[in-house]
XYZ file of C-alpha atoms in Angstrom:
489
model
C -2.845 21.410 31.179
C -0.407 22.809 28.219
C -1.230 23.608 25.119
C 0.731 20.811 23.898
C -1.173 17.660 26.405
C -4.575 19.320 24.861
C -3.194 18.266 21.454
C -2.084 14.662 22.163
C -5.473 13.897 23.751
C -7.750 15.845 20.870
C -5.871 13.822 18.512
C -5.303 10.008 19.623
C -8.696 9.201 18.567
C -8.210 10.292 15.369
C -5.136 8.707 15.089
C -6.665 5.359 16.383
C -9.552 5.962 13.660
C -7.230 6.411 10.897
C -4.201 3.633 11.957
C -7.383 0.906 12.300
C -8.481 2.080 8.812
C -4.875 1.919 7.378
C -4.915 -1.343 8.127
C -7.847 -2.779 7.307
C -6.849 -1.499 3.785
C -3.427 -2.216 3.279
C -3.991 -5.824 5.258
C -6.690 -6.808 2.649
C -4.514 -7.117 -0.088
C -2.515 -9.635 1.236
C -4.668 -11.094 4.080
C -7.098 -13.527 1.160
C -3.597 -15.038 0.035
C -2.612 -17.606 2.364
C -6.536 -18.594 1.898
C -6.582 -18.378 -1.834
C -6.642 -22.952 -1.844
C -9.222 -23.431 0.500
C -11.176 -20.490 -1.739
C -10.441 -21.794 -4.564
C -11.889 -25.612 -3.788
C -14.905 -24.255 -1.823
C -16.309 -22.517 -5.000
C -14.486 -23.980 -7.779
C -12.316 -21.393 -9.226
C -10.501 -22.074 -12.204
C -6.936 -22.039 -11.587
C -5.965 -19.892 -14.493
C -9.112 -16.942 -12.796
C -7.929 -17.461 -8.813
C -5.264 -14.411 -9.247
C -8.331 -12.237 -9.477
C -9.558 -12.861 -6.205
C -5.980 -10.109 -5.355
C -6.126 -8.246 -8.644
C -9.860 -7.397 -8.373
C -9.193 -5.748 -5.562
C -5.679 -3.755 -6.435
C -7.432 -2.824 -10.190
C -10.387 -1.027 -8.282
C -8.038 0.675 -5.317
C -4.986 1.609 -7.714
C -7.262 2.534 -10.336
C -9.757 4.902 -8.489
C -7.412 6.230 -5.310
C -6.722 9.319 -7.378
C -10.826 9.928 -7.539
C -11.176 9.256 -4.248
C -8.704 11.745 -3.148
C -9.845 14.846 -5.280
C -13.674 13.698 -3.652
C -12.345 14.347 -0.379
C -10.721 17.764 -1.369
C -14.277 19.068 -3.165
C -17.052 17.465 -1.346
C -15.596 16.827 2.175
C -12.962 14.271 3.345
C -14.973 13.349 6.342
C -18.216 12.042 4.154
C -16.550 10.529 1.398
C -14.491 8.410 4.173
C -18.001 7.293 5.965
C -19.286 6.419 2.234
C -16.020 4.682 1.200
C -16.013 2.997 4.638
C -19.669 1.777 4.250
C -19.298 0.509 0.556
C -16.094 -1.420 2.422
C -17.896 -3.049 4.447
C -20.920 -3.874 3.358
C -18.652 -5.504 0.437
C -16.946 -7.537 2.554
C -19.960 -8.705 4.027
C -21.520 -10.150 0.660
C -17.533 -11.792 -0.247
C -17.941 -13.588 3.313
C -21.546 -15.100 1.511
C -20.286 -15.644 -1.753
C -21.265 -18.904 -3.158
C -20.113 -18.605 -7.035
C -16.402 -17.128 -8.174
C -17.833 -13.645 -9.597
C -19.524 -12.869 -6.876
C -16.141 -13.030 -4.736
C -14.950 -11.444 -7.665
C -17.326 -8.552 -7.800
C -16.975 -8.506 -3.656
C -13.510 -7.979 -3.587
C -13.706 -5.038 -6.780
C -16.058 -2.926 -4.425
C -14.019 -3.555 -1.537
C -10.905 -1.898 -3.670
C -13.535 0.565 -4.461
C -14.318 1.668 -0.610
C -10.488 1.540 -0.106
C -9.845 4.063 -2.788
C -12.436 6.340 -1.102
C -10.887 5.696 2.107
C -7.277 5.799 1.889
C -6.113 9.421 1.154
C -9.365 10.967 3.052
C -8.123 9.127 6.116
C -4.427 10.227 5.806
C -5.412 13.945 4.636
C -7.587 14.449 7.685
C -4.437 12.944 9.969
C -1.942 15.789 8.467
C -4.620 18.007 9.233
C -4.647 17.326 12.826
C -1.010 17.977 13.265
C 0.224 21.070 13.471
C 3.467 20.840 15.135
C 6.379 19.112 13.286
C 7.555 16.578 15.863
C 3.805 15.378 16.772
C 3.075 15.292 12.414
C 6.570 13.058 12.609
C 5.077 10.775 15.252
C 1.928 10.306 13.279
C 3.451 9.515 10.106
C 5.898 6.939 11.857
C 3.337 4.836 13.586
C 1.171 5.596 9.787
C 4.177 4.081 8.414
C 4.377 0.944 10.698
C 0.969 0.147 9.072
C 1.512 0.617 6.109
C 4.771 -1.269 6.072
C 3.651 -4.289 8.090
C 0.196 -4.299 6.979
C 0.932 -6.974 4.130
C 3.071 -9.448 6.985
C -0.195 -9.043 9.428
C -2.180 -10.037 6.593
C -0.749 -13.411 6.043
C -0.615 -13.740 9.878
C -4.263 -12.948 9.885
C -5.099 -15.239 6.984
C -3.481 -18.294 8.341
C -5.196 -18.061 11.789
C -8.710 -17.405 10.257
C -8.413 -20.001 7.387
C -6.844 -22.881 9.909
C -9.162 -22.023 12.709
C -12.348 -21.202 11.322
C -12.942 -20.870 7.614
C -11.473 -18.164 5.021
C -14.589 -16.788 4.177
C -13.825 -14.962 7.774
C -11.159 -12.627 6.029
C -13.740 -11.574 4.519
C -16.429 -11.121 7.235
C -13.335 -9.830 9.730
C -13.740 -6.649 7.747
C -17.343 -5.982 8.549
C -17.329 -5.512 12.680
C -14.274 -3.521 12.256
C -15.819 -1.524 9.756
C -18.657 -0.571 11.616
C -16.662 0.188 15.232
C -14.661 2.425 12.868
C -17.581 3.938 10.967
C -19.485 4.868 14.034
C -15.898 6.291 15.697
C -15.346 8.281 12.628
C -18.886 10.290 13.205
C -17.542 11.040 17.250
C -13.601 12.366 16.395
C -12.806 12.995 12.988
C -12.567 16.590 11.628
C -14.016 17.671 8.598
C -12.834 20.009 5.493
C -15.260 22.614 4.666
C -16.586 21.528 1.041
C -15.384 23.519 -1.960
C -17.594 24.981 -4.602
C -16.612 24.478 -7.890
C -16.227 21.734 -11.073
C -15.525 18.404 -10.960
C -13.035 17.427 -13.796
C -15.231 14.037 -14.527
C -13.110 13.488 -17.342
C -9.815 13.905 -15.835
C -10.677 11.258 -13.386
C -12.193 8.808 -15.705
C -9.078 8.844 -17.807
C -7.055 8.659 -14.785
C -9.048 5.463 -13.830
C -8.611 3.716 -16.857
C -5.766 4.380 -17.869
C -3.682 3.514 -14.700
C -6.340 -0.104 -14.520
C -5.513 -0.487 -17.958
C -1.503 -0.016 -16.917
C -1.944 -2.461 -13.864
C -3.777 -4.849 -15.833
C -0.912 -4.770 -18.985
C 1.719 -6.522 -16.227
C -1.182 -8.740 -14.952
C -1.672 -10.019 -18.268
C 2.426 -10.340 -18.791
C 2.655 -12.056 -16.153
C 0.049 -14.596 -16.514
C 0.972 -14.526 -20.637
C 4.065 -13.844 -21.122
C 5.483 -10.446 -22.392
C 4.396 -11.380 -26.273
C 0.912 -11.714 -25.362
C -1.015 -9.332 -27.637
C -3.728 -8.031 -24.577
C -0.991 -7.100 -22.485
C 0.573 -5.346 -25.636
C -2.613 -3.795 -26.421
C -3.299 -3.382 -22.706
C 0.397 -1.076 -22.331
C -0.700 0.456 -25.400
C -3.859 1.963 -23.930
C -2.657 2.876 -21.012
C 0.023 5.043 -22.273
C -2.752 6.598 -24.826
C -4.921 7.495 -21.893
C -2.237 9.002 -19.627
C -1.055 11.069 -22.438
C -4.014 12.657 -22.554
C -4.743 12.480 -18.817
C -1.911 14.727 -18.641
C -2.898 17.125 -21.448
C -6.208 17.606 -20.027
C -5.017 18.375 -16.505
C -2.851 20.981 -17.538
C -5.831 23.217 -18.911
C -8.729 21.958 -16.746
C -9.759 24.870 -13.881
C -10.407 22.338 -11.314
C -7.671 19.328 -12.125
C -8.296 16.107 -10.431
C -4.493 15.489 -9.936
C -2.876 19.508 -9.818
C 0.205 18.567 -11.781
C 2.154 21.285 -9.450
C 2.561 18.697 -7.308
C 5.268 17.278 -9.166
C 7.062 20.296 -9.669
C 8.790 19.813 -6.352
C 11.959 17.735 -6.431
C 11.670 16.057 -3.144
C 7.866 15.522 -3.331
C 8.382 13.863 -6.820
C 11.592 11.712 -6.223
C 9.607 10.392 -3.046
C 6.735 9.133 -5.371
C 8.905 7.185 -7.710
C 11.755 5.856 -4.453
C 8.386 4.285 -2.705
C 6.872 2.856 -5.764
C 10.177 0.948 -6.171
C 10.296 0.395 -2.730
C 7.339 -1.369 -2.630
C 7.733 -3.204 -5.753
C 10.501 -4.826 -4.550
C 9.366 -5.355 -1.071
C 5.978 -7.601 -2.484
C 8.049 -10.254 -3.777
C 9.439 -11.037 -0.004
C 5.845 -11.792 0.950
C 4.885 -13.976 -2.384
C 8.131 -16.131 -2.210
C 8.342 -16.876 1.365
C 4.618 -17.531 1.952
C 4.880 -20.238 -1.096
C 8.613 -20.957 0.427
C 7.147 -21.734 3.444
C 4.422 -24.091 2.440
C 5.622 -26.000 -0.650
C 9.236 -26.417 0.384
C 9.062 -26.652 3.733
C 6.089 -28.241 4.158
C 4.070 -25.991 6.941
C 0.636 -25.177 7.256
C -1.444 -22.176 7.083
C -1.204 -21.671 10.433
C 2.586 -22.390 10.867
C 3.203 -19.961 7.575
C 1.287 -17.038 9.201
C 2.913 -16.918 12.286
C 6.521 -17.263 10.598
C 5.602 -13.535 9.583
C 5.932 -12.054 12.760
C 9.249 -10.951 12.639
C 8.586 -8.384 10.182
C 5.625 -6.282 12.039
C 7.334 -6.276 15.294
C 11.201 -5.617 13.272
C 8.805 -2.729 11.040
C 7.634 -1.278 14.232
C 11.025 -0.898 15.886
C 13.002 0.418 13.279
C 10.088 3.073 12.664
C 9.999 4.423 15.747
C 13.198 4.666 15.829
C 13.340 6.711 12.673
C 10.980 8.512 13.521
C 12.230 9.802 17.297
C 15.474 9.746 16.472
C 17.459 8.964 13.218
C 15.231 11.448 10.610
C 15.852 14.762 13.653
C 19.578 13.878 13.879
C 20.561 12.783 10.325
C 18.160 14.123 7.957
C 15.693 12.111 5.770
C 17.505 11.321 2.945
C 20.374 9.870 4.811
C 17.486 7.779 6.433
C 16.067 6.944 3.523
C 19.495 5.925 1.866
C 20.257 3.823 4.783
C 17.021 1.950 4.955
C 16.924 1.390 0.994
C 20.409 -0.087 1.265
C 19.446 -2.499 4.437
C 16.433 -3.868 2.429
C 18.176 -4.345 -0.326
C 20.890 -6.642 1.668
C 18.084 -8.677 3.161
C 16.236 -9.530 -0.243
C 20.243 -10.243 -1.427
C 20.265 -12.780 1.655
C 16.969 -14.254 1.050
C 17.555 -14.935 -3.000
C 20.442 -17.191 -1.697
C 17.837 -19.879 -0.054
C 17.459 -23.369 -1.332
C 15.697 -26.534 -0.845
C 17.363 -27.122 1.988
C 17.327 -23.594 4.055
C 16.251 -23.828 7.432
C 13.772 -20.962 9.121
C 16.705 -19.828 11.679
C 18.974 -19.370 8.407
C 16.059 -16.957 6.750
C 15.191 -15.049 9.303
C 18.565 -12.977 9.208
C 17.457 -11.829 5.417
C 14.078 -11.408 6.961
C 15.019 -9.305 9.739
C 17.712 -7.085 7.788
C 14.619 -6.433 5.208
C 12.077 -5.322 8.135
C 14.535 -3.360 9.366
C 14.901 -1.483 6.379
C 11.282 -0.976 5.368
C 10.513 0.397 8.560
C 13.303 2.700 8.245
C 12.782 3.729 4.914
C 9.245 4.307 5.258
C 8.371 6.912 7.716
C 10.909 9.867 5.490
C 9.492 8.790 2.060
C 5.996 8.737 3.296
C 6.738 12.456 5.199
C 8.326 13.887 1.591
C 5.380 12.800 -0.011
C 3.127 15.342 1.395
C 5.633 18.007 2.285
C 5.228 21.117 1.759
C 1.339 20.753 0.110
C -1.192 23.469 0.619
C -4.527 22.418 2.577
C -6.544 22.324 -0.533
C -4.091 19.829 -2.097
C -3.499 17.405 0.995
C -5.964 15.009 -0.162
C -4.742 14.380 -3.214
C -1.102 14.312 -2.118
C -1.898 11.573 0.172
C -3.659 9.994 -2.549
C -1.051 9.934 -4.765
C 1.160 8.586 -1.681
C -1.118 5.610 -1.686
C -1.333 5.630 -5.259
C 2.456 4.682 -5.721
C 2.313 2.207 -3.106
C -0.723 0.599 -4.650
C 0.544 0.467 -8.286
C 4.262 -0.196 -6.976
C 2.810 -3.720 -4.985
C 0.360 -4.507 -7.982
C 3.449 -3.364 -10.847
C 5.994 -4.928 -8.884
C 4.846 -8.399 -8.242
C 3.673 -8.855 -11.571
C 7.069 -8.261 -12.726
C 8.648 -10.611 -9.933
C 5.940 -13.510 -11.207
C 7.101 -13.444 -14.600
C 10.805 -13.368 -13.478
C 9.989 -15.990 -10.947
C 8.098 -18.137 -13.951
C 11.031 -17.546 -16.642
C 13.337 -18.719 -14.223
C 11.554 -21.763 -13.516
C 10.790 -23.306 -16.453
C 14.527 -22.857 -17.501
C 14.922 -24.939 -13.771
C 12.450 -26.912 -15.262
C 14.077 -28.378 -18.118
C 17.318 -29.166 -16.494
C 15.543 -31.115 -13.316
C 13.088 -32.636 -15.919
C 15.143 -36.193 -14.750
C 14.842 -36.010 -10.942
C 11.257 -34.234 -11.327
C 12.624 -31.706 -8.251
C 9.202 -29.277 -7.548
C 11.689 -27.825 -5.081
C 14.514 -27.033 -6.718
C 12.351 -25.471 -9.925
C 10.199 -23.454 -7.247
C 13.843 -22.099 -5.464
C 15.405 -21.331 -8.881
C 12.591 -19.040 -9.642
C 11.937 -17.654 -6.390
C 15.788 -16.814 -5.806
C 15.442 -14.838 -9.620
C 12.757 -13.175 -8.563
C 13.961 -12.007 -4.843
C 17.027 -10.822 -6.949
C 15.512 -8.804 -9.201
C 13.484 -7.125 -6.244
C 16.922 -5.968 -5.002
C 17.736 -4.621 -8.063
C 14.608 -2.110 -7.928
C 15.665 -1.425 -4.385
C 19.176 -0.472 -5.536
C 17.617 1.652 -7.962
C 15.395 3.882 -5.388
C 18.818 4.001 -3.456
C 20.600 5.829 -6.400
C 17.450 7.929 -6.936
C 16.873 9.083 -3.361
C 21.099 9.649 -3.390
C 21.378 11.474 -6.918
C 18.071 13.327 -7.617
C 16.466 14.007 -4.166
C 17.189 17.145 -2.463
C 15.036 17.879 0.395
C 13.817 21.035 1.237
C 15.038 23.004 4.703
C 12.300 22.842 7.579
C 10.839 26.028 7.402
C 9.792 25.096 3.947
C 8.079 21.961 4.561
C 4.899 23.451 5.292
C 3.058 25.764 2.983
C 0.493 27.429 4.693
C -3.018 28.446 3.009
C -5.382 30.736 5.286
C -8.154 30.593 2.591
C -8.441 26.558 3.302
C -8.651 26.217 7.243
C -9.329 23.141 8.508
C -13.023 22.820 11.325
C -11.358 20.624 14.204
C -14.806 20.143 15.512
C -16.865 17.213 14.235
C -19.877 17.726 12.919
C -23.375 16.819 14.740
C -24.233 13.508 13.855
């Protein structure tokens, strides 16, 4: 047996461990969405509070993913993932038995919670694992089918459980998952040795805050309006705190967030191209599922499976950028490409109307897959390039960290463009009362605008990235070695 078989099979448990996790966390932000009516009539949400049932969760994971990270680094990445992974899903356990609206409220906060422990531990430990370039390339391309897809095997999720069963099961789907995954995660994961040294409590609280207090400033516009004075004051915070976030980090011994990390060009561009990515990307999700249903008339069910195009497009194009396109053309020709190809299909998509059949949406819908699966795997491989040992769990927090904040910052934008949109569509259909037509106006707007912040990462990864050569994109630290063993349970 080679060196290089003994490597593949000490590392596709891992791999399973973290993939299942991945998902679990980036499908529960979007899996409660196709169930969010049934929800809201079983325990009598007001309409004006059901958008908290998502943004409970994406304050808490957005807000904390940069504590969760720096945990990992100081105390261990393996037992912060088993505590984040517990508080998961014993959360999800009391949302399934939730009988009043702020106890799914409070539910679905400590899920977010458990994901922001979870998240970068889980990737950092994966990095750690692979050595060699071409297996680390394999890992982050089926990472990045995950990631990508999560959101579109969400909504297929959600309309099988909510049609078939009842939707408090996307909640209680979480919990054997959670514990197969817990009890895997004691057998094959590798742990960190712990660090000694401070904590930089402060940095992290303001950190918190300040990026919940950001996410929460385009909730409120988006719900409000732009004018409303708590998103004002909201924005106003926010900026405050990260001011002097960033002031304290710089003379802190032991920063939560080492600000060195966005010294490097590629490393940095990569944050800001996937936040934009993303931000974009969430309005194809919001649009179509509400498309799907209120236009078109399908169910639950029906809605769900219409999704399936984008996992299995996602999962095609990835591997193919990851085996073959990023070795022979570089990454940010990749990127570039991919960028450009989502952009086209959110172009194709904003030109739906009333009257738009499935077979003429799924070309938009296939050209978008194929670019997010494409982009994906280089901008989520630049993210964490070239990052000591030490560092790797707060790089792949801050990976997360942009996607988060780019889903939450990006569809709140998209909403209010969507709801601007349609109350001018509104006024002019006022005579022929046309749901439709209002709902198409808007959602073409906001499926427009989404390009627009896909055009945007294009220019960015094309003007300002330049990646590093290969023998750079590893910096290696022999005072933080990583224990392959797992510890005795």
């Amino acid at each position: 047996m080679n060196l290089a078989t003994s490597a593949r099979q000490r590392t596709w448990l891992p791999l399973a461990v973290v993939l299942v996790t991945q998902m679990m966390i980036v499908l529960d932000a979007a899996i409660v969405n196709i169930a969010l009516p049934d929800m809201q009539q079983a325990l009598h949400i007001h309409p004006a509070d059901l958008s908290w049932v998502v943004n409970a969760y994406t304050l808490a994971f957005g807000g904390l993913l940069l504590l969760g990270a720096r945990a990992g680094d100081l105390f261990g990445r393996r037992s912060v993932f088993a505590a984040g992974m517990v508080l998961f899903t014993a959360a999800s356990l009391l949302g399934g038995f939730a009988t009043a609206p702020g106890q799914l409220f409070a539910a679905r906060a400590a899920q977010g919670v458990g994901a922001a422990l979870v998240a970068p531990s889980a990737l950092a430990i994966l990095m750690s694992l692979c050595s060699d370039a071409k297996e680390r390339t394999r890992a982050i391309g089926y990472y990045t089918v995950v990631s990508a897809s999560g959101a579109a095997v969400g909504l297929i999720a959600g309309g099988v459980l909510t049609s078939y069963v009842s939707w408090r099961w996307v909640m209680f789907v979480n919990v054997p998952i959670g514990a197969v995954v817990l009890v895997a995660s004691r057998i094959a994961l590798p742990h960190n040795e712990t660090r000694r040294g401070s904590f930089d409590v402060f940095g992290a609280v303001l950190s918190t805050v300040g990026m919940t207090a950001l996410v929460y400033g385009f909730i409120r516009a988006a719900a409000d309006g732009w004018s409303d004075n708590g998103a004002r004051v909201s924005f106003a915070v926010a900026l405050l705190l990260l001011a002097t976030f960033v002031a304290v980090e710089r003379r802190v011994k032991e920063p939560v967030t080492p600000l060195h990390l966005f010294a490097d060009r590629e490393r940095s561009t990569a944050y800001v191209a996937r936040l934009l990515l993303v931000a974009g990307s969430m309005g194809s999700f919001f649009f179509l599922s509400q498309y799907f249903q209120i236009v078109l008339g399908w169910s639950a069910m029906r809605t769900g499976l219409a999704f399936i195009p984008f996992p299995v497009t996602i999962f095609i194009s990835s591997q193919l950028a990851t085996r073959v396109f990023v070795e022979r053309f570089g990454s940010r020709l990749v990127m570039a490409v991919g960028m450009a190809l989502s952009a086209i299909g959110l172009l194709l998509l904003s030109q739906m109307d009333a009257h738009s059949t499935y077979g003429e949406l799924i070309v938009g819908m296939v050209v978008f897959a194929l670019g997010n699966g494409t982009a994906f795997v280089p901008l989520t491989a630049a993210g964490i390039a070239g990052v000591a040992p030490k560092d790797a769990g707060v790089a792949s927090g801050l990976v997360n960290v942009t996607q988060q904040l780019g889903g939450s910052v990006g569809l709140a934008v998209l909403v209010t463009v969507f709801a601007t949109a349609g109350d001018g569509a509104a006024t002019s259909a006022a005579s022929s009362a046309d749901a439709k037509d209002i709902f198409v106006t808007g959602a073409d707007r906001g499926l427009g605008v989404a390009a627009a912040l896909l055009a945007a990462a294009l220019v960015l990864v094309l003007v300002v990235m330049r990646p590093r050569r290969p023998q750079e994109s590893v910096v290696e630290d022999p005072t933080e070695q990583m224990v392959l063993e797992p510890e005795p349970a």
